[in-house]
Coordinates of C-alpha atoms and ligand atoms in Angstrom, one line a residue:
X10 CA -16.8 15.4 -11.8
X11 CA -14.0 13.8 -14.0
X12 CA -13.7 10.0 -14.6
X13 CA -10.6 8.7 -12.8
X14 CA -8.7 5.8 -14.6
X15 CA -5.6 4.5 -13.6
X16 CA -3.5 4.2 -16.5
X17 CA -1.7 1.4 -15.3
X18 CA -4.6 -0.9 -14.5
X19 CA -7.1 0.8 -17.2
X20 CA -9.7 -1.5 -18.5
X21 CA -9.3 -3.8 -15.3
X22 CA -10.6 -1.9 -12.3
X23 CA -14.0 -0.1 -12.2
X24 CA -13.8 3.7 -12.8
X25 CA -14.0 5.8 -9.6
X26 CA -15.4 9.1 -9.7
X27 CA -12.8 12.0 -8.6
X28 CA -12.4 15.7 -8.7
X29 CA -9.4 17.8 -8.5
X30 CA -8.4 19.6 -5.4
X31 CA -5.5 21.3 -6.8
X32 CA -3.5 20.8 -10.1
X33 CA -1.2 18.6 -8.2
X34 CA -3.3 16.4 -6.1
X35 CA -6.1 14.5 -7.1
X36 CA -8.9 13.4 -5.1
X37 CA -11.0 10.3 -5.3
X38 CA -14.3 10.6 -4.0
X39 CA -17.0 8.1 -3.5
X40 CA -19.7 10.6 -3.7
X41 CA -19.7 14.0 -5.1
X42 CA -22.1 16.1 -2.3
X43 CA -20.7 18.2 0.1
X44 CA -20.6 16.4 3.6
X45 CA -23.6 16.9 5.7
X46 CA -24.2 16.3 9.3
X47 CA -25.3 12.8 8.2
X48 CA -21.8 11.7 7.0
X49 CA -19.0 10.4 8.7
X50 CA -15.9 11.6 7.0
X51 CA -12.9 9.2 6.5
X52 CA -9.6 9.7 5.0
X53 CA -7.7 7.8 2.6
X54 CA -4.0 8.3 1.2
X55 CA -2.3 6.1 -1.3
X56 CA -0.3 5.6 -4.6
X57 CA -3.2 5.7 -6.8
X58 CA -0.5 6.7 -9.6
X59 CA 3.4 6.3 -10.1
X60 CA 5.5 2.9 -10.1
X61 CA 3.2 1.5 -7.1
X62 CA -0.5 2.5 -8.5
X63 CA -1.5 -1.1 -8.2
X64 CA -0.8 -0.9 -4.5
X65 CA -2.7 2.3 -4.2
X66 CA -5.7 1.1 -6.5
X67 CA -6.3 -2.0 -4.9
X68 CA -6.4 -1.0 -1.4
X69 CA -9.0 1.8 -2.7
X70 CA -11.2 -0.8 -4.4
X71 CA -11.0 -2.9 -1.2
X72 CA -12.0 0.1 1.2
X73 CA -14.7 1.3 -1.1
X74 CA -16.4 -2.2 -1.3
X75 CA -16.1 -2.3 2.6
X76 CA -18.0 1.3 2.9
X77 CA -20.6 0.4 0.1
X78 CA -21.5 -2.6 1.9
X79 CA -22.0 -0.8 5.4
X80 CA -23.9 2.2 3.7
X81 CA -26.3 -0.1 1.7
X82 CA -26.9 -1.8 5.4
X83 CA -27.9 1.8 6.8
X84 CA -24.4 3.1 7.7
X85 CA -22.7 3.3 10.9
X86 CA -25.1 4.4 14.0
X87 CA -27.5 5.9 10.9
X88 CA -24.8 7.8 9.6
X89 CA -23.2 7.3 6.1
X90 CA -19.5 6.5 5.7
X91 CA -17.8 8.8 3.3
X92 CA -14.3 8.4 2.2
X93 CA -12.1 10.9 0.9
X94 CA -9.1 9.5 -1.0
X95 CA -6.1 11.4 -1.9
X96 CA -3.4 10.3 -4.3
X97 CA 0.1 10.9 -2.9
X98 CA 1.7 9.4 -5.9
X99 CA 4.1 7.3 -4.4
X100 CA 5.8 10.0 -2.7
X101 CA 6.4 10.4 1.3
X102 CA 6.2 14.3 1.1
X103 CA 2.8 14.3 -0.9
X104 CA 1.8 11.6 1.8
X105 CA 2.5 14.0 4.7
X106 CA 0.7 16.9 3.0
X107 CA -2.2 14.5 2.1
X108 CA -2.9 13.6 5.6
X109 CA -2.2 16.9 6.9
X110 CA -5.3 18.3 4.6
X111 CA -7.5 15.4 5.5
X112 CA -6.9 16.1 9.3
X113 CA -6.8 20.0 9.4
X114 CA -9.3 20.7 6.6
X115 CA -11.5 17.9 6.0
X116 CA -11.5 17.0 9.7
X117 CA -12.0 13.2 9.1
X118 CA -12.2 11.0 12.0
X119 CA -9.6 8.6 11.0
X120 CA -7.4 7.8 8.5
X121 CA -6.8 4.4 6.3
X122 CA -3.3 4.3 4.6
X123 CA -0.6 4.4 3.5
X124 CA 0.5 0.8 1.9
X125 CA 4.4 1.7 1.8
X126 CA 6.0 1.9 5.0
X127 CA 8.3 5.0 4.1
X128 CA 5.1 7.2 3.5
X129 CA 3.1 5.6 6.6
X130 CA 6.4 7.0 8.5
X131 CA 5.7 10.2 6.8
X132 CA 2.3 10.4 7.6
X133 CA 2.1 9.0 11.3
X134 CA 3.8 11.7 13.0
X135 CA 1.0 13.9 11.6
X136 CA -1.8 12.2 12.5
X137 CA -0.4 11.3 16.0
X138 CA 0.0 15.0 16.4
X139 CA -3.5 15.7 15.5
X140 CA -4.7 12.8 17.8
X141 CA -6.6 11.2 14.5
X142 CA -6.5 7.6 14.6
X143 CA -4.8 6.2 11.5
X144 CA -4.9 2.5 10.4
X145 CA -2.2 1.4 7.8
X146 CA -3.5 -1.7 6.0
X147 CA -0.3 -3.2 5.0
X148 CA 2.7 -1.2 6.1
X149 CA 5.0 -3.9 7.8
X150 CA 7.8 -1.9 9.4
X151 CA 8.0 -2.2 12.8
X152 CA 8.7 1.7 13.4
X153 CA 5.3 2.7 11.9
X154 CA 2.9 1.7 15.0
X155 CA 5.9 2.8 17.4
X156 CA 5.4 6.5 16.3
X157 CA 2.1 6.7 18.9
X158 CA -1.0 5.3 20.3
X159 CA -3.2 6.6 17.6
X160 CA -1.3 4.6 15.0
X161 CA -2.3 0.8 14.2
X162 CA -2.0 -1.6 11.4
X163 CA -3.9 -4.8 10.4
X164 CA -0.9 -6.7 8.9
X165 CA 2.0 -8.8 10.3
X166 CA 5.1 -7.0 10.6
X167 CA 8.7 -7.5 9.0
X168 CA 10.4 -9.2 11.8
X169 CA 8.1 -12.2 11.3
X170 CA 8.0 -11.8 7.5
X171 CA 11.6 -12.1 7.2
X172 CA 12.0 -15.1 9.4
X173 CA 9.1 -16.8 7.6
X174 CA 11.4 -16.3 4.1
X175 CA 14.5 -17.1 5.9
X176 CA 13.1 -20.5 7.1
X177 CA 11.4 -21.1 3.7
X178 CA 15.2 -20.8 2.0
X179 CA 17.1 -23.0 4.7
X180 CA 14.2 -25.7 5.4
X181 CA 12.2 -26.2 2.3
X182 CA 14.6 -25.1 -0.3
X183 CA 17.7 -25.9 1.5
X184 CA 19.4 -23.1 0.1
X185 CA 22.9 -22.4 2.0
X186 CA 24.3 -19.4 0.1
X187 CA 21.7 -16.3 -0.7
X188 CA 22.6 -12.9 -2.3
X189 CA 20.6 -9.6 -1.0
X190 CA 19.6 -6.9 -3.4
X191 CA 17.8 -4.0 -1.6
X192 CA 15.9 -1.0 -2.1
X193 CA 18.3 1.4 0.2
X194 CA 15.9 4.4 0.0
X195 CA 12.8 2.2 1.2
X196 CA 12.3 1.6 4.8
X197 CA 10.4 -1.4 4.5
X198 CA 13.1 -3.0 2.2
X199 CA 16.1 -2.1 4.3
X200 CA 13.9 -3.4 7.4
X201 CA 12.9 -6.8 5.9
X202 CA 16.8 -7.4 4.4
X203 CA 18.1 -7.0 7.8
X204 CA 15.3 -9.5 9.3
X205 CA 15.8 -12.0 6.7
X206 CA 19.6 -11.8 7.0
X207 CA 19.4 -12.1 10.9
X208 CA 17.6 -15.6 10.6
X209 CA 19.0 -16.9 7.9
X210 CA 22.6 -16.4 9.3
X211 CA 21.2 -18.1 12.5
X212 CA 19.9 -21.0 10.7
X213 CA 23.1 -21.6 9.3
X214 CA 23.2 -19.9 5.7
X215 CA 25.7 -17.4 4.1
X216 CA 25.0 -14.2 2.9
X217 CA 27.3 -14.1 0.0
X218 CA 26.7 -10.4 -0.8
X219 CA 24.5 -7.7 0.2
X220 CA 23.8 -5.1 -2.2
X221 CA 21.6 -2.3 -3.1
X222 CA 19.7 -0.3 -5.7
X223 CA 17.4 2.7 -5.5
X224 CA 13.6 2.5 -6.2
X225 CA 13.0 4.3 -9.7
X226 CA 16.5 2.7 -11.0
X227 CA 15.9 0.9 -14.3
X228 CA 19.6 -0.7 -14.9
X229 CA 20.5 -3.4 -12.3
X230 CA 23.3 -4.9 -14.2
X231 CA 26.2 -4.0 -12.4
X232 CA 24.8 -5.3 -9.2
X233 CA 23.6 -8.5 -11.0
X234 CA 27.1 -9.0 -12.5
X235 CA 28.6 -8.8 -9.1
X236 CA 26.0 -10.8 -7.4
X237 CA 26.7 -13.5 -10.4
X238 CA 30.4 -14.0 -9.5
X239 CA 29.2 -15.1 -5.9
X240 CA 27.1 -18.0 -7.1
X241 CA 24.3 -17.8 -4.8
X242 CA 21.6 -20.3 -4.7
X243 CA 18.8 -17.3 -4.9
X244 CA 18.7 -13.7 -4.6
X245 CA 16.6 -12.1 -1.9
X246 CA 14.9 -8.9 -3.3
X247 CA 12.6 -7.4 -0.7
X248 CA 11.7 -4.5 -3.1
X249 CA 8.2 -3.4 -5.0
X250 CA 6.9 -5.2 -8.3
X251 CA 8.3 -2.6 -10.7
X252 CA 12.0 -3.1 -10.1
X253 CA 11.7 -6.6 -8.9
X254 CA 10.0 -7.4 -12.5
X255 CA 13.0 -5.8 -13.7
X256 CA 15.7 -7.3 -11.7
X257 CA 14.2 -10.7 -12.7
X258 CA 14.5 -10.1 -16.4
X259 CA 18.1 -8.6 -16.3
X260 CA 19.2 -11.6 -13.9
X261 CA 18.5 -13.9 -16.7
X262 CA 19.8 -11.7 -19.5
X263 CA 23.0 -12.0 -17.6
X264 CA 22.7 -15.9 -17.3
X265 CA 22.0 -15.6 -13.7
X266 CA 19.6 -18.6 -13.5
X267 CA 18.7 -18.8 -9.9
X268 CA 15.2 -17.9 -8.0
X269 CA 14.5 -14.5 -6.6
X270 CA 12.6 -14.4 -3.6
X271 CA 10.9 -11.6 -1.6
X272 CA 8.1 -10.3 0.7
X273 CA 4.8 -8.9 0.2
X274 CA 5.9 -6.0 -1.8
X275 CA 5.9 -8.3 -5.0
X276 CA 2.2 -8.6 -4.7
X277 CA 0.7 -7.1 -7.8
X278 CA -0.4 -8.5 -11.1
X279 CA 2.0 -5.6 -12.6
X280 CA 4.8 -8.3 -11.4
X281 CA 4.1 -11.1 -13.8
X282 CA 3.6 -8.4 -16.6
X283 CA 7.1 -7.0 -16.3
X284 CA 8.8 -10.0 -15.1
X285 CA 7.4 -12.2 -17.6
X286 CA 8.9 -15.7 -17.8
X287 CA 11.9 -14.5 -15.9
X288 CA 9.9 -14.0 -12.8
X289 CA 8.7 -17.7 -12.8
X290 CA 10.0 -20.2 -10.2
X291 CA 10.5 -17.5 -7.5
X292 CA 9.2 -16.8 -4.2
X293 CA 7.5 -14.4 -1.8
X294 CA 5.7 -14.2 1.5
X295 CA 2.3 -12.7 1.3
X296 CA -1.0 -11.6 3.7
X297 CA -3.3 -13.6 1.5
X298 CA -3.7 -16.2 -1.2
X299 CA -6.6 -16.1 -3.6
X300 CA -6.4 -19.9 -3.5
X301 CA -7.6 -20.2 0.2
X302 CA -10.8 -22.1 0.5
X303 CA -12.0 -20.5 3.6
X304 CA -15.5 -19.4 3.2
X305 CA -14.6 -16.0 4.3
X306 CA -11.9 -15.5 1.6
X307 CA -14.2 -16.8 -1.1
X308 CA -17.2 -14.8 -0.3
X309 CA -14.7 -11.7 -0.5
X310 CA -13.3 -12.9 -3.8
X311 CA -17.0 -13.4 -5.3
X312 CA -18.2 -10.0 -4.0
X313 CA -14.9 -8.3 -5.2
X314 CA -15.1 -10.0 -8.4
X315 CA -18.8 -8.8 -8.9
X316 CA -17.9 -5.1 -8.6
X317 CA -14.6 -5.0 -9.9
X318 CA -14.3 -7.7 -12.5
X319 CA -10.8 -8.8 -11.3
X320 CA -9.8 -11.2 -8.6
X321 CA -8.4 -9.5 -5.7
X322 CA -4.6 -9.2 -5.0
X323 CA -3.4 -9.2 -1.1
X324 CA -3.7 -5.1 -1.0
X325 CA -7.4 -5.3 -1.8
X326 CA -8.1 -7.6 1.0
X327 CA -6.0 -5.5 3.1
X328 CA -7.6 -2.5 2.4
X329 CA -10.7 -4.0 2.9
X330 CA -9.7 -5.6 6.6
X331 CA -8.4 -2.3 7.4
X332 CA -11.7 -0.8 6.6
X333 CA -13.9 -3.3 8.4
X334 CA -12.0 -3.1 11.5
X335 CA -12.5 0.6 11.6
X336 CA -16.2 -0.1 11.1
X337 CA -16.1 -2.2 13.8
X338 CA -14.5 -0.1 16.0
X339 CA -16.9 2.8 14.9
X340 CA -19.8 0.7 15.8
X341 CA -18.4 0.0 19.4
X342 CA -17.1 3.5 20.2
X343 CA -19.4 5.0 22.8
X344 CA -19.1 8.5 21.0
X345 CA -17.4 10.0 17.9
X346 CA -14.6 11.3 19.4
X347 CA -10.7 10.5 18.7
X348 CA -10.2 9.0 21.8
X349 CA -13.2 7.1 22.0
X350 CA -12.4 5.8 18.4
X351 CA -8.7 5.1 19.1
X352 CA -9.7 3.1 22.2
X353 CA -12.3 0.9 20.0
X354 CA -9.6 0.5 17.4
X355 CA -7.1 -0.7 20.1
X356 CA -9.5 -3.4 21.8
X357 CA -10.0 -5.1 18.2
X358 CA -9.8 -8.5 19.5
X359 CA -10.6 -12.1 17.5
X360 CA -11.9 -10.1 14.5
X361 CA -12.4 -12.1 11.5
X362 CA -10.9 -10.2 8.5
X363 CA -10.2 -11.6 4.8
X364 CA -6.6 -11.9 5.8
X365 CA -7.0 -13.7 9.1
X366 CA -7.9 -13.2 12.8
X367 CA -7.1 -9.7 14.0
X368 CA -6.5 -9.1 17.7
X369 CA -4.3 -6.1 18.2
X370 CA -1.5 -6.3 20.7
X371 CA -0.1 -3.6 23.0
X372 CA 1.7 -2.3 20.3
X373 CA -1.0 -2.0 17.6
X374 CA 0.0 -4.6 15.8
X375 CA -1.8 -8.0 15.1
X376 CA 0.0 -11.5 15.2
X377 CA -1.3 -13.2 11.9
X378 CA 0.0 -16.1 9.6
X379 CA 1.9 -15.2 6.4
X380 CA 1.9 -17.5 3.2
X381 CA 4.6 -18.3 0.9
X382 CA 3.8 -18.0 -2.8
X383 CA 5.4 -19.3 -5.8
X384 CA 5.2 -17.6 -9.5
X385 CA 4.5 -20.5 -11.6
X386 CA 2.4 -20.8 -14.8
X387 CA 1.7 -17.0 -14.7
X388 CA 0.0 -17.3 -11.2
X389 CA 0.6 -16.9 -7.6
X390 CA 0.6 -20.4 -6.5
X391 CA 0.1 -21.4 -2.9
X392 CA 3.0 -23.3 -1.1
X393 CA 2.3 -23.0 2.5
X394 CA 0.9 -21.2 5.4
X395 CA 3.5 -19.9 8.3
X396 CA 1.9 -19.5 11.8
X397 CA 3.5 -17.0 13.9
Ligands
LIG16 N1 4.5 -4.1 3.5 C1 5.2 -3.1 2.5 C2 5.6 -1.9 3.2 O1 5.6 -1.7 4.7 C3 4.1 -2.8 1.5 C4 3.1 -3.6 0.7 C5 2.2 -4.3 1.4 C6 3.2 -4.0 -0.4 C7 1.5 -5.6 1.0 C8 2.6 -4.9 -1.1 C9 1.7 -5.8 -0.7 O2 6.2 -1.1 2.6

């Protein structure tokens, strides 16, 4: 057993135990013992390393917190929940390999993951084909749950998120001209850019330029130079935190002094680190705000802080919610078969999650509120809640 420490958040997150399955893949295990008849195996796939490592690690921490709580209280129907977590390093091919291993070799009863829509889209057909229920905590692209009746999510979807930010731009910020800078290789980014554009234009706004980059790029100066000539009021950048942070810096360097706007993909403590002062004054939509004073949110924050010594981000809250929705379904399912578990998840109704009340509709998506946050004074400051 070796110790697993995420280099990106070293010192911030608790150390999780892990063992190596192969040279390429890391397995983060909660326990070191082999499965026994008294355990229920659940799989998790996430980006524990790479440019989106905080997504995977925060989600993992949320899931582990939920599992430990239920195990400490006697488990599910007398059985201990055991989590097998695989790192996909932020790559769709690795996510597909990982879920294949979980369903064919480990024979897990359900899979939690992924965060990123592109990776959930790589996993979902495999879970569906093997008839193993999969719950993505936070993949917001509509196509994910369309893959089939074994695929669920506990977050809102991007047509809603795009509308939230388009309305915030026109109604609250009174912006008329917005540029779009989307990550062309990312299903989430492409979808969210389209949904934003649709509502923004319907509300009378103008997209002055719609341009793109690819995840992993480091230099955005040529796109930003072109954007500068269009004199937009803001730039909508529905990407993930690493690139968004760099884009914010390079925009400021070019004298492009307008706010950026984006979606849940910004949610990481790393955004503030990478973007520094340049990201201050920008806005994004999210699933949760740590400033929410609701008792269930504050209770979660207190428990999470007690275990990991940091304030949970939205990903941690979503990971926790995916886990407790699954646990609730396992408790309610009359037997531990794949169809019984699937049906129990599908019947999730008025379930209080940290990120809101969860009722799954016939598309296996919940309908939930979003929050708008502003990056200010090194924090994510709550602006408003938008109901569906
Ligand atoms: N919604 C993003 C996607 O579908 C993932 C994400 C969720 C990222 C929440 C950060 C926070 O790809």
